[in-house]
CSV table of C-alpha atoms and ligand atoms in Angstrom, one decimal:
chain,number,residue,atom,x,y,z
A,1,MET,CA,-82.5,-30.6,151.7
A,2,LYS,CA,-84.2,-33.5,149.9
A,3,ILE,CA,-82.3,-35.1,147.1
A,4,PHE,CA,-84.1,-36.3,144.0
A,5,ILE,CA,-82.3,-38.0,141.1
A,6,ASP,CA,-82.7,-36.4,137.7
A,7,THR,CA,-82.8,-39.4,135.4
A,8,ALA,CA,-85.1,-42.0,133.8
A,9,SER,CA,-82.5,-44.7,134.1
A,10,VAL,CA,-83.7,-47.5,136.3
A,11,LYS,CA,-80.1,-48.7,136.7
A,12,ALA,CA,-78.9,-45.4,138.0
A,13,ILE,CA,-81.9,-45.1,140.3
A,14,LYS,CA,-81.2,-48.6,141.7
A,15,GLU,CA,-77.6,-47.6,142.4
A,16,ALA,CA,-78.5,-44.3,144.0
A,17,ALA,CA,-81.2,-45.9,146.1
A,18,CYS,CA,-78.7,-48.3,147.6
A,19,LEU,CA,-76.9,-45.2,149.0
A,20,GLY,CA,-80.1,-44.3,150.9
A,21,LEU,CA,-80.0,-40.9,149.3
A,22,ILE,CA,-83.0,-40.8,147.0
A,23,ASP,CA,-86.1,-38.9,148.2
A,24,GLY,CA,-87.6,-38.8,144.7
A,25,VAL,CA,-87.1,-38.8,141.0
A,26,THR,CA,-87.5,-36.3,138.2
A,27,THR,CA,-87.7,-37.2,134.5
A,28,ASN,CA,-88.3,-35.2,131.3
A,29,PRO,CA,-88.8,-36.1,127.7
A,30,THR,CA,-85.1,-35.9,126.9
A,31,LEU,CA,-84.2,-38.2,129.7
A,32,MET,CA,-87.0,-40.6,128.6
A,33,ALA,CA,-85.7,-40.6,125.0
A,34,LYS,CA,-82.2,-41.7,126.3
A,35,GLU,CA,-83.8,-44.9,127.6
A,36,ALA,CA,-85.4,-45.7,124.3
A,37,ARG,CA,-88.2,-47.8,125.9
A,38,ASN,CA,-91.9,-47.4,126.5
A,39,PRO,CA,-92.2,-44.4,128.8
A,40,GLU,CA,-95.1,-45.8,130.8
A,41,GLN,CA,-93.2,-49.0,131.4
A,42,VAL,CA,-90.2,-47.0,132.6
A,43,LEU,CA,-92.3,-44.9,134.9
A,44,LYS,CA,-94.0,-48.0,136.4
A,45,GLU,CA,-90.5,-49.5,137.1
A,46,ILE,CA,-89.2,-46.3,138.7
A,47,CYS,CA,-92.3,-45.9,140.9
A,48,ALA,CA,-91.9,-49.5,142.1
A,49,LEU,CA,-88.4,-48.7,143.2
A,50,VAL,CA,-88.9,-45.3,144.8
A,51,SER,CA,-91.6,-44.4,147.4
A,52,GLY,CA,-91.1,-40.7,147.0
A,53,PRO,CA,-92.5,-38.5,144.3
A,54,VAL,CA,-91.7,-39.3,140.6
A,55,SER,CA,-92.2,-36.5,138.2
A,56,ALA,CA,-93.4,-37.4,134.7
A,57,GLU,CA,-93.7,-34.7,132.1
A,58,VAL,CA,-96.6,-34.1,129.7
A,59,VAL,CA,-95.9,-33.3,126.0
A,60,SER,CA,-99.2,-31.5,125.1
A,61,LEU,CA,-99.1,-27.8,124.6
A,62,GLU,CA,-102.8,-27.2,125.3
A,63,SER,CA,-104.2,-27.2,128.8
A,64,ALA,CA,-106.9,-29.8,127.9
A,65,GLY,CA,-104.3,-32.2,126.5
A,66,MET,CA,-102.1,-31.7,129.5
A,67,VAL,CA,-104.9,-32.4,131.9
A,68,ASN,CA,-105.8,-35.6,129.9
A,69,GLU,CA,-102.2,-36.7,129.9
A,70,ALA,CA,-102.1,-36.0,133.7
A,71,HIS,CA,-105.1,-38.2,134.3
A,72,GLU,CA,-103.4,-41.1,132.5
A,73,LEU,CA,-100.1,-40.6,134.2
A,74,VAL,CA,-101.5,-40.6,137.7
A,75,LYS,CA,-103.1,-44.0,136.9
A,76,LEU,CA,-99.6,-45.5,136.6
A,77,ALA,CA,-98.7,-45.2,140.3
A,78,LYS,CA,-99.7,-43.3,143.4
A,79,ASN,CA,-96.4,-41.4,143.7
A,80,ILE,CA,-96.6,-39.8,140.2
A,81,VAL,CA,-96.3,-36.0,140.1
A,82,VAL,CA,-97.2,-34.4,136.8
A,83,LYS,CA,-94.6,-32.1,135.3
A,84,ILE,CA,-96.1,-29.2,133.4
A,85,PRO,CA,-94.2,-26.6,131.4
A,86,LEU,CA,-94.3,-23.0,132.5
A,87,ILE,CA,-96.5,-21.5,129.7
A,88,LYS,CA,-99.9,-19.9,129.8
A,89,GLU,CA,-101.6,-23.2,128.9
A,90,GLY,CA,-99.5,-24.9,131.6
A,91,LEU,CA,-100.7,-22.6,134.3
A,92,LYS,CA,-104.3,-23.2,133.3
A,93,ALA,CA,-103.7,-27.0,133.5
A,94,VAL,CA,-102.0,-26.6,137.0
A,95,LYS,CA,-105.0,-24.7,138.2
A,96,ILE,CA,-107.4,-27.5,137.1
A,97,LEU,CA,-105.1,-30.3,138.4
A,98,SER,CA,-104.4,-28.7,141.8
A,99,ALA,CA,-108.2,-28.3,142.3
A,100,GLU,CA,-108.5,-32.0,141.6
A,101,GLY,CA,-105.7,-32.8,144.1
A,102,VAL,CA,-103.2,-33.9,141.4
A,103,LYS,CA,-99.6,-33.0,142.4
A,104,THR,CA,-97.8,-30.9,139.8
A,105,ASN,CA,-94.2,-29.9,139.2
A,106,VAL,CA,-94.0,-26.8,137.1
A,107,THR,CA,-90.9,-27.0,134.9
A,108,LEU,CA,-88.7,-24.8,132.7
A,109,CYS,CA,-88.9,-21.9,135.1
A,110,PHE,CA,-86.3,-19.2,134.4
A,111,SER,CA,-87.6,-16.2,136.3
A,112,SER,CA,-88.9,-15.3,139.8
A,113,THR,CA,-92.2,-13.9,138.3
A,114,GLN,CA,-92.8,-17.2,136.5
A,115,ALA,CA,-92.3,-19.0,139.9
A,116,LEU,CA,-94.8,-16.6,141.6
A,117,LEU,CA,-97.4,-17.4,139.0
A,118,ALA,CA,-96.9,-21.1,139.3
A,119,ALA,CA,-97.4,-20.9,143.1
A,120,LYS,CA,-100.5,-18.8,142.6
A,121,ALA,CA,-101.9,-21.5,140.2
A,122,GLY,CA,-101.4,-24.1,142.9
A,123,ALA,CA,-98.2,-25.9,141.9
A,124,THR,CA,-96.9,-28.5,144.3
A,125,TYR,CA,-93.3,-28.0,143.1
A,126,ILE,CA,-91.5,-25.4,141.0
A,127,SER,CA,-88.4,-26.4,139.0
A,128,PRO,CA,-86.0,-23.4,138.2
A,129,PHE,CA,-83.3,-24.6,135.8
A,130,ILE,CA,-80.1,-23.0,137.1
A,131,GLY,CA,-77.6,-24.7,134.8
A,132,ARG,CA,-79.3,-23.4,131.7
A,133,LEU,CA,-79.3,-19.9,133.1
A,134,ASP,CA,-75.5,-20.2,133.8
A,135,ASP,CA,-75.2,-21.3,130.2
A,136,ILE,CA,-76.4,-17.9,129.0
A,137,ALA,CA,-74.2,-16.0,131.5
A,138,HIS,CA,-76.8,-15.5,134.3
A,139,GLU,CA,-76.1,-16.5,137.9
A,140,GLY,CA,-78.7,-19.3,137.9
A,141,ILE,CA,-78.4,-19.8,141.7
A,142,ASN,CA,-79.6,-16.3,142.4
A,143,LEU,CA,-83.0,-17.3,141.1
A,144,ILE,CA,-83.3,-19.8,143.9
A,145,SER,CA,-82.8,-17.2,146.6
A,146,ASP,CA,-85.2,-14.8,144.9
A,147,ILE,CA,-88.0,-17.5,144.7
A,148,LYS,CA,-87.4,-18.6,148.2
A,149,LYS,CA,-87.8,-15.0,149.5
A,150,ILE,CA,-91.0,-14.4,147.4
A,151,TYR,CA,-92.5,-17.7,148.5
A,152,ALA,CA,-91.7,-16.8,152.2
A,153,ASN,CA,-93.2,-13.3,151.8
A,154,TYR,CA,-96.6,-14.8,150.9
A,155,ASN,CA,-96.5,-18.2,152.7
A,156,PHE,CA,-96.7,-20.2,149.5
A,157,ASN,CA,-96.4,-24.0,150.1
A,158,THR,CA,-94.9,-24.6,146.6
A,159,GLN,CA,-91.6,-26.5,147.1
A,160,ILE,CA,-88.5,-25.4,145.2
A,161,ILE,CA,-86.8,-28.1,143.2
A,162,VAL,CA,-83.4,-26.8,142.1
A,163,ALA,CA,-83.1,-28.3,138.6
A,164,SER,CA,-80.5,-28.4,135.8
A,165,VAL,CA,-77.9,-29.1,138.4
A,166,ARG,CA,-74.5,-29.6,136.8
A,167,ASN,CA,-71.9,-29.7,139.5
A,168,PRO,CA,-71.4,-30.1,143.3
A,169,VAL,CA,-71.1,-26.3,143.7
A,170,HIS,CA,-74.7,-25.9,142.5
A,171,VAL,CA,-75.7,-28.4,145.2
A,172,ALA,CA,-73.8,-26.7,148.0
A,173,LYS,CA,-75.2,-23.3,147.1
A,174,ALA,CA,-78.7,-24.7,146.9
A,175,ALA,CA,-78.3,-26.2,150.4
A,176,LEU,CA,-76.9,-23.0,151.8
A,177,ILE,CA,-79.9,-21.0,150.5
A,178,GLY,CA,-82.2,-23.6,152.0
A,179,ALA,CA,-83.9,-24.9,148.8
A,180,ASP,CA,-86.4,-27.7,149.6
A,181,ILE,CA,-85.0,-30.1,147.0
A,182,ALA,CA,-82.2,-30.5,144.5
A,183,THR,CA,-82.7,-32.9,141.6
A,184,ILE,CA,-79.3,-34.2,140.7
A,185,PRO,CA,-77.9,-36.3,137.8
A,186,TYR,CA,-76.3,-39.6,138.9
A,187,LEU,CA,-72.8,-38.4,137.9
A,188,VAL,CA,-73.1,-35.3,140.1
A,189,ILE,CA,-74.3,-37.5,143.0
A,190,GLU,CA,-71.1,-39.5,142.6
A,191,GLN,CA,-69.0,-36.3,142.5
A,192,LEU,CA,-70.7,-35.2,145.8
A,193,ILE,CA,-69.4,-38.4,147.5
A,194,LYS,CA,-65.8,-38.2,146.3
A,195,HIS,CA,-63.0,-36.1,147.9
A,196,PRO,CA,-59.3,-36.6,147.0
A,197,LEU,CA,-58.3,-36.2,150.7
A,198,THR,CA,-60.7,-39.0,151.6
A,199,ASP,CA,-59.1,-41.3,149.1
A,200,SER,CA,-55.5,-40.4,150.0
A,201,GLY,CA,-56.4,-40.7,153.7
A,202,ILE,CA,-57.7,-44.2,153.2
A,203,SER,CA,-54.5,-45.2,151.3
A,204,ARG,CA,-52.3,-43.8,154.1
A,205,PHE,CA,-54.3,-45.5,156.9
A,206,LEU,CA,-54.1,-48.9,155.1
A,207,GLU,CA,-50.3,-48.5,154.4
A,208,ASP,CA,-49.7,-47.5,158.1
A,209,TYR,CA,-51.8,-50.4,159.3
A,210,LYS,CA,-49.7,-52.9,157.3
A,211,LYS,CA,-46.6,-51.6,159.2
A,212,ILE,CA,-47.9,-52.9,162.6
A,213,PRO,CA,-45.6,-56.0,163.3
A,214,GLN,CA,-48.4,-57.8,165.2
A,215,VAL,CA,-50.7,-57.5,162.2
A,216,ASN,CA,-48.0,-58.9,159.8
A,217,ASN,CA,-47.0,-61.7,162.2
A,218,ALA,CA,-50.6,-62.7,162.6
A,219,LYS,CA,-50.7,-63.7,158.9
B,301,LIG,O1,-84.1,-31.2,135.8
B,301,LIG,C1,-83.9,-30.6,134.6
B,301,LIG,C2,-82.8,-31.1,133.9
B,301,LIG,O2,-83.1,-32.4,133.5
B,301,LIG,C3,-82.3,-30.3,132.8
B,301,LIG,O3,-80.9,-30.4,132.9
B,301,LIG,O4,-78.6,-30.2,132.2
B,301,LIG,O5,-80.4,-30.5,130.5
B,301,LIG,O6,-80.2,-28.4,131.7
B,301,LIG,P1,-80.0,-29.8,131.8
């Protein structure tokens, strides 16, 4: 499973990139707002750091506006993927952009039928938001297995990005299902690395090592 980082923070992306984990980046208007900087500048900086796909979201609600924004966004860097909301106008825009060869990430997907329509429109990626479904007492992760099955039934190439990931269990379940990609906030990436038994194991090894007389005498 590929790992994308879900952030617009250049600092977080730099730190995660050092770990050799980052296959791509997803941003959205909320994440951009947290940076409080010019979004185009932020995207340019991110694209210079990461060779994989970087999703940048449009804010228009009409297909023509979305397509215009997409044309501007792809000028920023060659790895830009245009993020489009899953509404009727969004599907129209995806159809146009996919015919032009512009890569799209259809976002705010909450049902398997929405995901089916996005694939039919030619989406490169679909982003089902599992945490937000959990928030309203639905098993968000079930949506991922449903979409995976539907896409396999009809040989769609649209890749599933598990989004709105809130914890390591989401990541583990996404990988068990065989999702193509999980886009993960930096804090959750850190949680994936840590295990209390790893930490206590290191402490014990170091304590035991200090007890070797030859090690102490050598000092
Ligand atoms: O990738 C989508 C993500 O940014 C939304 O996450 O936690 O706001 O539902 P969240």
